[in-house]
PDB file of C-alpha atoms in Angstrom:
ATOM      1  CA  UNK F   9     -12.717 -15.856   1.389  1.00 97.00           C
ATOM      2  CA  UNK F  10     -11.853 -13.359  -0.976  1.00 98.00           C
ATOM      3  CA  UNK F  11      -8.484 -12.013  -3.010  1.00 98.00           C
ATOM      4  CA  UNK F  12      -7.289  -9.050  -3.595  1.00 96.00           C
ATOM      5  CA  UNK F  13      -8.407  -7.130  -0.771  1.00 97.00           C
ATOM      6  CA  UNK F  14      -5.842  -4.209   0.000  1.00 95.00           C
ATOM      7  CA  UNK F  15      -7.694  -1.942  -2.216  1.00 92.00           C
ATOM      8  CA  UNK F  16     -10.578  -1.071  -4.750  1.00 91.00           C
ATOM      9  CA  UNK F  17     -13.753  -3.768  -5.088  1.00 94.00           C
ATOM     10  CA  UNK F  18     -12.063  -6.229  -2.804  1.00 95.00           C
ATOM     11  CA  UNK F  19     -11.062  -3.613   0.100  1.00 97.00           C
ATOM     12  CA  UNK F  20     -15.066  -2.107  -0.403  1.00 96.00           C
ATOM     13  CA  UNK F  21     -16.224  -5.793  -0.624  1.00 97.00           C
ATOM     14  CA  UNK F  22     -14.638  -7.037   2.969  1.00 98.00           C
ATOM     15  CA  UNK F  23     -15.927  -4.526   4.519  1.00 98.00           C
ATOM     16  CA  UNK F  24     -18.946  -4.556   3.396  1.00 97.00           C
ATOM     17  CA  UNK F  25     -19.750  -8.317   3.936  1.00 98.00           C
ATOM     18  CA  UNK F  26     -18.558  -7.207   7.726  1.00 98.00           C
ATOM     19  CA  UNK F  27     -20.927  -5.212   8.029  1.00 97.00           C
ATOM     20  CA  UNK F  28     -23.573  -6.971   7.316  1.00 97.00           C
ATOM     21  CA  UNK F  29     -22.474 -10.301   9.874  1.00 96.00           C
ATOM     22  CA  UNK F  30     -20.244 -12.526   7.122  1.00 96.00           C
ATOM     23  CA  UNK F  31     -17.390 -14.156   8.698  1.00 96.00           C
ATOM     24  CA  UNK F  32     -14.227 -12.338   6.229  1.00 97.00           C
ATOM     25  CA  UNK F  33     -10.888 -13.776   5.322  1.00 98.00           C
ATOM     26  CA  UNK F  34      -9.876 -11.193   3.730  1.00 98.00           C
ATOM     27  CA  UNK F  35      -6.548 -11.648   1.197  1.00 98.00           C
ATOM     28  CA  UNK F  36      -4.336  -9.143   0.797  1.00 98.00           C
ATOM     29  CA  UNK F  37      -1.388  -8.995  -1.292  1.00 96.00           C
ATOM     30  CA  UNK F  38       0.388  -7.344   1.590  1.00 96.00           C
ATOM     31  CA  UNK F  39      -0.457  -8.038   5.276  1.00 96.00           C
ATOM     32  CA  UNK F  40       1.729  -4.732   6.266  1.00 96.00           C
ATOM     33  CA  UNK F  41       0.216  -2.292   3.952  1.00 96.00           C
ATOM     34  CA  UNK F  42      -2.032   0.764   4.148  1.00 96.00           C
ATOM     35  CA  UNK F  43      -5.088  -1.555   3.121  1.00 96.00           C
ATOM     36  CA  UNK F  44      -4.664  -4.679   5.297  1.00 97.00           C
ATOM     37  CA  UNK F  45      -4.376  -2.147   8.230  1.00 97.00           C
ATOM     38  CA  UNK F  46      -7.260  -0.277   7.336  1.00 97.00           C
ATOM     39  CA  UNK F  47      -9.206  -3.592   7.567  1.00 97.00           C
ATOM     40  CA  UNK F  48      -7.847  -4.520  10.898  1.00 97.00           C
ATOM     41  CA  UNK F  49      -8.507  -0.972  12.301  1.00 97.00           C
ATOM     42  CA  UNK F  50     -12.412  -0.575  10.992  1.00 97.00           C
ATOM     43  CA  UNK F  51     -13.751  -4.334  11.085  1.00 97.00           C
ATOM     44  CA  UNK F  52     -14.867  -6.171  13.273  1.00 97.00           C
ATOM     45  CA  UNK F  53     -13.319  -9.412  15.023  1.00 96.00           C
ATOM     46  CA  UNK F  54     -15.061 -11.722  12.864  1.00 96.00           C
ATOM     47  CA  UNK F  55     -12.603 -10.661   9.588  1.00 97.00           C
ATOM     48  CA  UNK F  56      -9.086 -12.142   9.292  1.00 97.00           C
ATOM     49  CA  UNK F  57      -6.399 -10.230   7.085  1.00 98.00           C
ATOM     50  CA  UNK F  58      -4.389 -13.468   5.309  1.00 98.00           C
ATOM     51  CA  UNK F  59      -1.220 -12.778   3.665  1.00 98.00           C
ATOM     52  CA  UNK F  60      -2.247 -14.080  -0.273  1.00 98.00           C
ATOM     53  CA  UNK F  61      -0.226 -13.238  -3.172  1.00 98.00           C
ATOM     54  CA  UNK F  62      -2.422 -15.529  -5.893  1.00 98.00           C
ATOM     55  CA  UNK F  63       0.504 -15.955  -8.216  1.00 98.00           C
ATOM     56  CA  UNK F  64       2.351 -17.833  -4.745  1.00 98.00           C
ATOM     57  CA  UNK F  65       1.335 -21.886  -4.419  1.00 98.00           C
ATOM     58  CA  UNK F  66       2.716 -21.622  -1.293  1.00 98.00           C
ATOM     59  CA  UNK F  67       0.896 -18.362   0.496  1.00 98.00           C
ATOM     60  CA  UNK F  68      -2.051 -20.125  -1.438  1.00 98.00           C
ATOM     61  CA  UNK F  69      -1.885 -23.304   0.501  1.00 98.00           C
ATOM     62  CA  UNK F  70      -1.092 -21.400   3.810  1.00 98.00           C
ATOM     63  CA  UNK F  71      -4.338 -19.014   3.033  1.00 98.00           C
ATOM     64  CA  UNK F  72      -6.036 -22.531   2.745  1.00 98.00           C
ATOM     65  CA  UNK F  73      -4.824 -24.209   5.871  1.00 97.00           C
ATOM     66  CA  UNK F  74      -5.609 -20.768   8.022  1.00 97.00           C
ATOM     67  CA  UNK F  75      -9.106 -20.718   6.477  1.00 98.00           C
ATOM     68  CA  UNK F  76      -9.649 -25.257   7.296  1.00 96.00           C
ATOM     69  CA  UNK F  77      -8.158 -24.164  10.756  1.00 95.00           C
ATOM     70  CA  UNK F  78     -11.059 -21.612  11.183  1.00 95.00           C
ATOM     71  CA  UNK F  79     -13.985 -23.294   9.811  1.00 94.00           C
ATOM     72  CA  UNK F  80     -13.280 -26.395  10.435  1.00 87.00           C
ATOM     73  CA  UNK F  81     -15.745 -28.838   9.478  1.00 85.00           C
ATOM     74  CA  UNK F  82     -18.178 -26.646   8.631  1.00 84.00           C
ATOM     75  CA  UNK F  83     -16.496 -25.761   5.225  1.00 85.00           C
ATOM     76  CA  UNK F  84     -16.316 -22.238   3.280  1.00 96.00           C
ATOM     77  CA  UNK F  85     -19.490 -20.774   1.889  1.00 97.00           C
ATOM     78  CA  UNK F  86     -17.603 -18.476  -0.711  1.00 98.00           C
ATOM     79  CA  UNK F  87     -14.463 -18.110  -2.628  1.00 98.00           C
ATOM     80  CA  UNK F  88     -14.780 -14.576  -4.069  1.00 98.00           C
ATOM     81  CA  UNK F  89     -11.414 -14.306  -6.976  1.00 98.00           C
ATOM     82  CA  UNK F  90     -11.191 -10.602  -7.178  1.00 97.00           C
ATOM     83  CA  UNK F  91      -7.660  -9.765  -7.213  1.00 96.00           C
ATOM     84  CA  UNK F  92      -6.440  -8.552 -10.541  1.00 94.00           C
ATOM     85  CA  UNK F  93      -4.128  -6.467 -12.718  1.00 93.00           C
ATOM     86  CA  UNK F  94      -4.966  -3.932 -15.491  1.00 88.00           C
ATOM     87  CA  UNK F  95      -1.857  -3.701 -16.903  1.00 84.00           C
ATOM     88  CA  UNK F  96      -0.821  -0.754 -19.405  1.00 83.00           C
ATOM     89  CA  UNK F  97      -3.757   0.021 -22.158  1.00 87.00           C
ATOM     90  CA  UNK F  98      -2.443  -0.350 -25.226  1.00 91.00           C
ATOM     91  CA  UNK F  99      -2.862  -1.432 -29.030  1.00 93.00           C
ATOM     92  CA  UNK F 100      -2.204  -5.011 -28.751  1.00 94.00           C
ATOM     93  CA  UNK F 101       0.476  -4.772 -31.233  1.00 95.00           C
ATOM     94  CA  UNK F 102       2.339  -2.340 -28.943  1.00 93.00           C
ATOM     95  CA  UNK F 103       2.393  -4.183 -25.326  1.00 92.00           C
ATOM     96  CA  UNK F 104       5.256  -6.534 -24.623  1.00 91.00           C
ATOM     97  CA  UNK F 105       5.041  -9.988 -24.173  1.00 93.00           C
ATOM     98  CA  UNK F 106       5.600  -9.407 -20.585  1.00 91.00           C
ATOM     99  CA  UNK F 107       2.348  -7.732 -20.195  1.00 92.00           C
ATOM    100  CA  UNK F 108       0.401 -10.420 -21.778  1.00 96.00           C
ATOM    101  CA  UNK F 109       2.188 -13.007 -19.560  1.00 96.00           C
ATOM    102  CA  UNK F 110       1.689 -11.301 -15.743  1.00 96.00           C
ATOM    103  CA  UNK F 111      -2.032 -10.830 -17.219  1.00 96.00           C
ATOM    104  CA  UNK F 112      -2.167 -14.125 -17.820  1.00 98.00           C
ATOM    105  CA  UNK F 113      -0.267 -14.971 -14.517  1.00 98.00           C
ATOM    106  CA  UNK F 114      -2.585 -12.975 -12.429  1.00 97.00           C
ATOM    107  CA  UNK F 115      -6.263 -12.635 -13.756  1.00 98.00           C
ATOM    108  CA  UNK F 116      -6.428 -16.153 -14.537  1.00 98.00           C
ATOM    109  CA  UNK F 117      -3.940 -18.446 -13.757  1.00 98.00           C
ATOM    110  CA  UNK F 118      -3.795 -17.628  -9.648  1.00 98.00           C
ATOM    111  CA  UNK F 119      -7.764 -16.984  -9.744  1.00 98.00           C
ATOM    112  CA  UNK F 120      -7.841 -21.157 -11.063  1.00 98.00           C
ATOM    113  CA  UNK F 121      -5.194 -21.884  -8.383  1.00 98.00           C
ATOM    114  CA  UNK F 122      -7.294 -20.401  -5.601  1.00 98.00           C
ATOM    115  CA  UNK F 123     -10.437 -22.024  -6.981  1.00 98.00           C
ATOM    116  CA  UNK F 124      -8.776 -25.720  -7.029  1.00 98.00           C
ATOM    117  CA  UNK F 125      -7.024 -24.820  -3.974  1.00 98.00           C
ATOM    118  CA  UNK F 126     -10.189 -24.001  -2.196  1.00 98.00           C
ATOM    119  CA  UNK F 127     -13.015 -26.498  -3.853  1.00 97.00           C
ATOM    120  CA  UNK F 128     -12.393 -28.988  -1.193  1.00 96.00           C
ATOM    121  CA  UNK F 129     -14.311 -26.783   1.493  1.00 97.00           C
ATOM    122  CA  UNK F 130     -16.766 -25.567  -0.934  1.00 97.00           C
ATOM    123  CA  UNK F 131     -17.652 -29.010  -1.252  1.00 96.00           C
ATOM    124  CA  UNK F 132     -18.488 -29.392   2.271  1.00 94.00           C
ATOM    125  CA  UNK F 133     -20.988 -26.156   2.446  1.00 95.00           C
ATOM    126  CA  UNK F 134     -22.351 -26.930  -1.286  1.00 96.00           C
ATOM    127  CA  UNK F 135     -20.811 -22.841  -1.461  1.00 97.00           C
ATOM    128  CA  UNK F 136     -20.437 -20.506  -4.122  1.00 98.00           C
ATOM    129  CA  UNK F 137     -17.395 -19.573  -6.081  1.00 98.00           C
ATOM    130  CA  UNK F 138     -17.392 -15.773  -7.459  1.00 98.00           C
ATOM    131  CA  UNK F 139     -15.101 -15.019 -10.422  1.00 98.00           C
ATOM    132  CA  UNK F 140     -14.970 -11.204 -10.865  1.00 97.00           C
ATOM    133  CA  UNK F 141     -14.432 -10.920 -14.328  1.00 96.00           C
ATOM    134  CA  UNK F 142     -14.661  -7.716 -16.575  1.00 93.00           C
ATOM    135  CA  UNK F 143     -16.801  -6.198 -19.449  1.00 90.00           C
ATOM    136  CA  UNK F 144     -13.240  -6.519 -21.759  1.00 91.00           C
ATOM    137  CA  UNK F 145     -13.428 -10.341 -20.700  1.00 92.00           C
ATOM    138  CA  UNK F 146     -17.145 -10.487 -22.753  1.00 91.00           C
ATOM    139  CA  UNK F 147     -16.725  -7.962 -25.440  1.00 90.00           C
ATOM    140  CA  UNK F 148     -13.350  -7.319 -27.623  1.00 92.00           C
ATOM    141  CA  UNK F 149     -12.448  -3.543 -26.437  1.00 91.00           C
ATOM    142  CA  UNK F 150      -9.587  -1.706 -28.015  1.00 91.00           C
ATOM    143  CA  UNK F 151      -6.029  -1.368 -25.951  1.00 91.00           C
ATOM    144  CA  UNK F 152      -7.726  -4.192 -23.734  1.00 93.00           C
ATOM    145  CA  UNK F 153      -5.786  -7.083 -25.762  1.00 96.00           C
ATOM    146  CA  UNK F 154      -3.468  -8.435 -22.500  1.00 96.00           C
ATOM    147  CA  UNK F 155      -6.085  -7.482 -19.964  1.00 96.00           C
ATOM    148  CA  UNK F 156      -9.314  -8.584 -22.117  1.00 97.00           C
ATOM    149  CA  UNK F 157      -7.548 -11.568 -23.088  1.00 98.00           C
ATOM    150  CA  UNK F 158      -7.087 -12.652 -19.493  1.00 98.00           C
ATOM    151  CA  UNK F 159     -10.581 -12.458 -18.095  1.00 97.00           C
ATOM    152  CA  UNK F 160     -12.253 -13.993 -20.798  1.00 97.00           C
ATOM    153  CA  UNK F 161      -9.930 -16.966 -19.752  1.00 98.00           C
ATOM    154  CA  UNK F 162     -11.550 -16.330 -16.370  1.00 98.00           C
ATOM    155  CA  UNK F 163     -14.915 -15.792 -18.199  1.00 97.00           C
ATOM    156  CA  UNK F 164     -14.921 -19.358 -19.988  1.00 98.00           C
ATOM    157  CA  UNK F 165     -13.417 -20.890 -16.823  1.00 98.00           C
ATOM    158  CA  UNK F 166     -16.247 -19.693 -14.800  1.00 98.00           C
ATOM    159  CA  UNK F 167     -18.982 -21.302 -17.395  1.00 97.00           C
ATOM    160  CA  UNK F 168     -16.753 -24.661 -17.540  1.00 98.00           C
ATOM    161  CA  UNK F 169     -16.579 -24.947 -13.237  1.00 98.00           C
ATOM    162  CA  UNK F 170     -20.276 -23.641 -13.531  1.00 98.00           C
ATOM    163  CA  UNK F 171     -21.248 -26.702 -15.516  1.00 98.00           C
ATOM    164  CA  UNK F 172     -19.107 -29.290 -13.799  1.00 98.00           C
ATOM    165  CA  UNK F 173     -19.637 -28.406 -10.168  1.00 98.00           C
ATOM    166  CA  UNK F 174     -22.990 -28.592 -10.692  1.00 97.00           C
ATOM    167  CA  UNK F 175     -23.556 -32.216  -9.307  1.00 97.00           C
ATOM    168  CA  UNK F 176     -22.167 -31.119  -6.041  1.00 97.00           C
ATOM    169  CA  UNK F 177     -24.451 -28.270  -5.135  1.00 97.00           C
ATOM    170  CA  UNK F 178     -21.617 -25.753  -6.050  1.00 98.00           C
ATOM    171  CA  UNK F 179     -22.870 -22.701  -7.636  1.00 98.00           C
ATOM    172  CA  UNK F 180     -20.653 -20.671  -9.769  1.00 98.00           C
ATOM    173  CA  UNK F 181     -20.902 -17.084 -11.196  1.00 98.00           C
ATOM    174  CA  UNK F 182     -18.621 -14.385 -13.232  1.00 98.00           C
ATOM    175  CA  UNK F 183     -19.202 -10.654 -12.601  1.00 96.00           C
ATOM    176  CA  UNK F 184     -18.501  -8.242 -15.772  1.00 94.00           C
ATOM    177  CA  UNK F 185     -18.124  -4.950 -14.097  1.00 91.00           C
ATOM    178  CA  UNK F 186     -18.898  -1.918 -16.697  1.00 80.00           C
ATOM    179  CA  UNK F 187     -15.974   0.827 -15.272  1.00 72.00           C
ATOM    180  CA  UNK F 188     -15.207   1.535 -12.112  1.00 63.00           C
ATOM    181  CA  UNK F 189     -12.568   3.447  -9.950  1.00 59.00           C
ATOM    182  CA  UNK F 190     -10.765   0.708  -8.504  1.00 60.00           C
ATOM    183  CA  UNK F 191      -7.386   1.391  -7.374  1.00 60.00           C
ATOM    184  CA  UNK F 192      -6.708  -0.859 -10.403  1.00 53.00           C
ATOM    185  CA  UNK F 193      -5.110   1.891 -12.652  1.00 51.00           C
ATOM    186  CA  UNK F 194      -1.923   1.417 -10.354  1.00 52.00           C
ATOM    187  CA  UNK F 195       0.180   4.579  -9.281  1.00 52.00           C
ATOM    188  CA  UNK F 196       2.608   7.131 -11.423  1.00 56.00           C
ATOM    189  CA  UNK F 197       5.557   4.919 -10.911  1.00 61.00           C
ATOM    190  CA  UNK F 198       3.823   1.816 -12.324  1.00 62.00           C
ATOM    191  CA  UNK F 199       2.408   3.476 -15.059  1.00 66.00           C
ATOM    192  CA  UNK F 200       6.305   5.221 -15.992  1.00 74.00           C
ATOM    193  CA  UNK F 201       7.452   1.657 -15.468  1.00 75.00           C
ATOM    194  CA  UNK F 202       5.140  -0.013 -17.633  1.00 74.00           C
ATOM    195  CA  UNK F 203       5.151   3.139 -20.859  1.00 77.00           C
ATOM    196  CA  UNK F 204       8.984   2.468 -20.212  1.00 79.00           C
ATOM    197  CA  UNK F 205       9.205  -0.923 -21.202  1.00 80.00           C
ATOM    198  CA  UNK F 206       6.442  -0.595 -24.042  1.00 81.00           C
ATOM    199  CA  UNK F 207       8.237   2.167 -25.407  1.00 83.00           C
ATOM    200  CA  UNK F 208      12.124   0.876 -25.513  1.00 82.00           C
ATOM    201  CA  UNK F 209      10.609  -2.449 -27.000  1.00 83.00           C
ATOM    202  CA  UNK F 210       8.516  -1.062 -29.633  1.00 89.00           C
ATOM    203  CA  UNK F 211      10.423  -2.019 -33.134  1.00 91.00           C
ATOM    204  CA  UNK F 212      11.430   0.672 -35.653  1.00 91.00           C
ATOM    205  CA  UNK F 213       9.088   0.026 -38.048  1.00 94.00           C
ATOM    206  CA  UNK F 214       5.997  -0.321 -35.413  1.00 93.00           C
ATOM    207  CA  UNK F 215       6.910   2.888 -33.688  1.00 91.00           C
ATOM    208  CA  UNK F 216       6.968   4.726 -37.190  1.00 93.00           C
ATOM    209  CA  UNK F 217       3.703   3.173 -38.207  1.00 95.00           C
ATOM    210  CA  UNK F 218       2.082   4.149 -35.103  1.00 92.00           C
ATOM    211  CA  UNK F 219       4.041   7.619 -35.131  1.00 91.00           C
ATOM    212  CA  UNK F 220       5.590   9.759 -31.818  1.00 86.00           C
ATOM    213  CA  UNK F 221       1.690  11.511 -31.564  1.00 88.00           C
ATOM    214  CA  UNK F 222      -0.316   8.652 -31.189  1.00 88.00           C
ATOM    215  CA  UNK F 223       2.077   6.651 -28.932  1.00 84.00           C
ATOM    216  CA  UNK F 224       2.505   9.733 -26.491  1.00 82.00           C
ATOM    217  CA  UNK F 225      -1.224   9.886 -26.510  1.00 83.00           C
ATOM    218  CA  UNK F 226      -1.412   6.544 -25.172  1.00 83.00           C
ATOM    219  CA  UNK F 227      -0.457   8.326 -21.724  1.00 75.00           C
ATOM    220  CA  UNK F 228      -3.000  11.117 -22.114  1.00 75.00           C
ATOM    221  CA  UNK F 229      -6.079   8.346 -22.321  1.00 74.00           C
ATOM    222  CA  UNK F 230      -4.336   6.738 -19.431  1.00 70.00           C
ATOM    223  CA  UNK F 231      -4.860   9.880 -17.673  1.00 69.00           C
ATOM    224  CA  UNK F 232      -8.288  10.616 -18.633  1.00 69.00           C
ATOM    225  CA  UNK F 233      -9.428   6.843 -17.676  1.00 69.00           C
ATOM    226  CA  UNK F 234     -10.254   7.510 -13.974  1.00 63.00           C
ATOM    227  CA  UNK F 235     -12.821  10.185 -14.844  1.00 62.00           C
ATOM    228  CA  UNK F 236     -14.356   7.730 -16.704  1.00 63.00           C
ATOM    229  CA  UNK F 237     -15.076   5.425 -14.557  1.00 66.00           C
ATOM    230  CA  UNK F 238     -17.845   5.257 -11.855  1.00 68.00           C
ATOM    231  CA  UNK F 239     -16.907   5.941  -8.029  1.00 65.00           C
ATOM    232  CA  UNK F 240     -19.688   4.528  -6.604  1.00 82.00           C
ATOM    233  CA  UNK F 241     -18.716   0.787  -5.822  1.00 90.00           C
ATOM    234  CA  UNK F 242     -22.719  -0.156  -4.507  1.00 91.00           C
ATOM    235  CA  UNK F 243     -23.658  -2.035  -8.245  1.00 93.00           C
ATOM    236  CA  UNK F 244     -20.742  -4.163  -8.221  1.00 95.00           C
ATOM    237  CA  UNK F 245     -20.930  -5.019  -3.833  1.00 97.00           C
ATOM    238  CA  UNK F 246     -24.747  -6.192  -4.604  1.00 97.00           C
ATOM    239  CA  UNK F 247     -24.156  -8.191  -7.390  1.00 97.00           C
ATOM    240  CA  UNK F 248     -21.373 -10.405  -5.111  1.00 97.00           C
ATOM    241  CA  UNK F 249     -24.049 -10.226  -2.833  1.00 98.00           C
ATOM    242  CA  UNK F 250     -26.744 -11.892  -4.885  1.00 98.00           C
ATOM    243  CA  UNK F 251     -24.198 -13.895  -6.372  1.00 98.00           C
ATOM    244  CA  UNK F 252     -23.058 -15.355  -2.902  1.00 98.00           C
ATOM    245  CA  UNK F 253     -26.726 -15.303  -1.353  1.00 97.00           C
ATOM    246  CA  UNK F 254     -29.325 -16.017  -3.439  1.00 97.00           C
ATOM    247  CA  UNK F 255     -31.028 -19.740  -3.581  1.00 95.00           C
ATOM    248  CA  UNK F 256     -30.245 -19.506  -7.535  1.00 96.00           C
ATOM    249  CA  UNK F 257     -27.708 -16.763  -8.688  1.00 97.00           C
ATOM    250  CA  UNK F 258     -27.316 -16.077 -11.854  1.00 97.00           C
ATOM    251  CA  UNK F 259     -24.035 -17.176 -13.965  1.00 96.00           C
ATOM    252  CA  UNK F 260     -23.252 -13.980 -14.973  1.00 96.00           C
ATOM    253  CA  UNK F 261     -23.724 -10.754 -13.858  1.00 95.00           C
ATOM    254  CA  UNK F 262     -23.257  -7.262 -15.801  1.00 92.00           C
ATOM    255  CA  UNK F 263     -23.126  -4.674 -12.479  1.00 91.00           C
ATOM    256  CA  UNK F 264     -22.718  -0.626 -13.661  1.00 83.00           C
ATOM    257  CA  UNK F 265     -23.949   1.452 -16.750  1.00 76.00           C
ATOM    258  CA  UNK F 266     -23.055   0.525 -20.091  1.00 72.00           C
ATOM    259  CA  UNK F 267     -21.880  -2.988 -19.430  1.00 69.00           C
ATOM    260  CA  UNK F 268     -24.656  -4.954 -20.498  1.00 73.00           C
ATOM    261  CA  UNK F 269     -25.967  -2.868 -23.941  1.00 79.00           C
ATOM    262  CA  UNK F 270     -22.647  -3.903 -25.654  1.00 79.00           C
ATOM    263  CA  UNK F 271     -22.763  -7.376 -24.353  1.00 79.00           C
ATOM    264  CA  UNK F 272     -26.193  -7.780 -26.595  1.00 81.00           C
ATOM    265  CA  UNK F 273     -24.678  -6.107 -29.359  1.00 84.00           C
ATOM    266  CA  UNK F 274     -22.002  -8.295 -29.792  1.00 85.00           C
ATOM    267  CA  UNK F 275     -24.316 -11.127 -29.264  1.00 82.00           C
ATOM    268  CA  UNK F 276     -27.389 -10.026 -31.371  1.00 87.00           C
ATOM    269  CA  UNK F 277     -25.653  -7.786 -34.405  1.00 86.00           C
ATOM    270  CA  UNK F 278     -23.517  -9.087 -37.251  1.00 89.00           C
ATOM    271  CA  UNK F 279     -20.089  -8.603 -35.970  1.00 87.00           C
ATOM    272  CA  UNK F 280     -19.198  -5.235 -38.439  1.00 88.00           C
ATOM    273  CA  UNK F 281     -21.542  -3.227 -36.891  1.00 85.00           C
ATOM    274  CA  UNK F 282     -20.294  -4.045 -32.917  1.00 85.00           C
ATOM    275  CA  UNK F 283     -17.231  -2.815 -34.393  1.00 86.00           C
ATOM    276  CA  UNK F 284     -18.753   0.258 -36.361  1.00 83.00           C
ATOM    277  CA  UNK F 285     -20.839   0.558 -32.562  1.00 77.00           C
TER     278      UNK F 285
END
């Protein structure tokens, strides 16, 4: 079972654990869009598009009793939590208190609901529970203050469950993807939505410390953001893979270039010169 499915990693992912023979629920945060329909049209039989909006207990517990209904007694080899927000990049100083909370609401708090939610039938199989995480979740990275914030909760959860679920046979791992296109940079409107609120909540005294140049450059690194970031999906796919296959995964994974140099860094330098780097 995975989240977060109607575009980006989690659209990619689905499909590509069809392929290869998994039975797919696939979560979508709407059953009627372009993605869920995609599924339905190129997949096989074996994948089921569930309705899941992560930050909803009840579409939670309905995605639950769908997936007991299927497997019955068998239980659920894999929860997968890859749904997930960006929200706007921005000094942390600048973003609104609104950002920080539907961070919060999605990237951790609904990936811990669907992990509760769903431990009972992990149980059963002695399965694996995936977090995917981020690089900003490991490593402090400027204008990532909401986002980073918010996976390193998902981060720490991950080593906590990892530790505790242990005595059951339950395996748990956190992916740090390095960049990658996604779908996850959200569309025009979004984006217009988002600057619109940062900007008409910005005090007087902020926005003149910050000054008109640098806070209308905020949209131009928005821009550029996509070309930064890797289109090839394969790194991140195998690592769920291994993560949901292998007889001993590893806790964490660091899939795509560039994601696991800073990680030892930050681990292995005095903290002044991971900021310097």
């Amino acid at each position: 079972m995975l989240s977060g499915s109607d575009t980006g990693i989690g659209h990619a992912l689905a499909k590509y654990l069809d392929s290869l023979g998994f039975v797919v629920f696939a979560g979508v945060l709407n059953k009627d869009g372009p993605g869920a329909e995609e599924l339905r049209r190129s997949c096989s039989q074996r994948l089921s598009v569930l309705q899941l909006d992560i930050t909803s207990t009840t579409q939670v517990k309905e995605a639950y009793l769908a997936v007991s209904e299927k497997v019955q007694n068998a239980g659920l080899w894999g929860v997968v939590n890859n749904a997930g927000i960006l929200g706007f990049p921005a000094d942390g100083e600048l973003l609104p208190m609104s950002t920080y909370r539907h961070c919060m609401e999605v990237n951790f708090f609904g990936a811990v609901e669907v992990s509760k939610t769903f431990l009972p039938l992990l149980r059963k199989s002695q399965g694996r529970l995936v977090n995917m995480s981020s690089m900003a979740g490991g490593i402090p990275l400027p204008r990532y203050a909401a986002y980073g914030a918010s996976k390193a909760a998902l981060s720490m959860f991950s080593g906590v469950m990892r530790q505790e679920l242990s005595k059951w046979g339950i395996k748990v791992t956190a992916i740090h993807p390095s960049g990658f296109r996604t779908g996850i940079e959200g569309t025009a409107e979004q984006w217009e939505k988002q600057e619109k609120e940062l900007m008409e909540n910005l005090p007087a005294d902020t926005r003149q410390a910050y000054g008109e140049e640098y806070l209308l450059g905020l949209r131009n690194y928005l821009l550029q953001l996509p070309s930064q970031c890797a289109p090839d999906l394969s790194p991140v796919l195998g690592a769920v893979l291994h993560a949901l296959l292998a007889r001993r995964p590893r806790g964490l994974y660091t899939p795509g270039k560039g994601a696991y140099v800073p990680l030892c860094i930050f681990c292995c330098f005095p903290l002044w010169f991971y900021d310097f780097f």
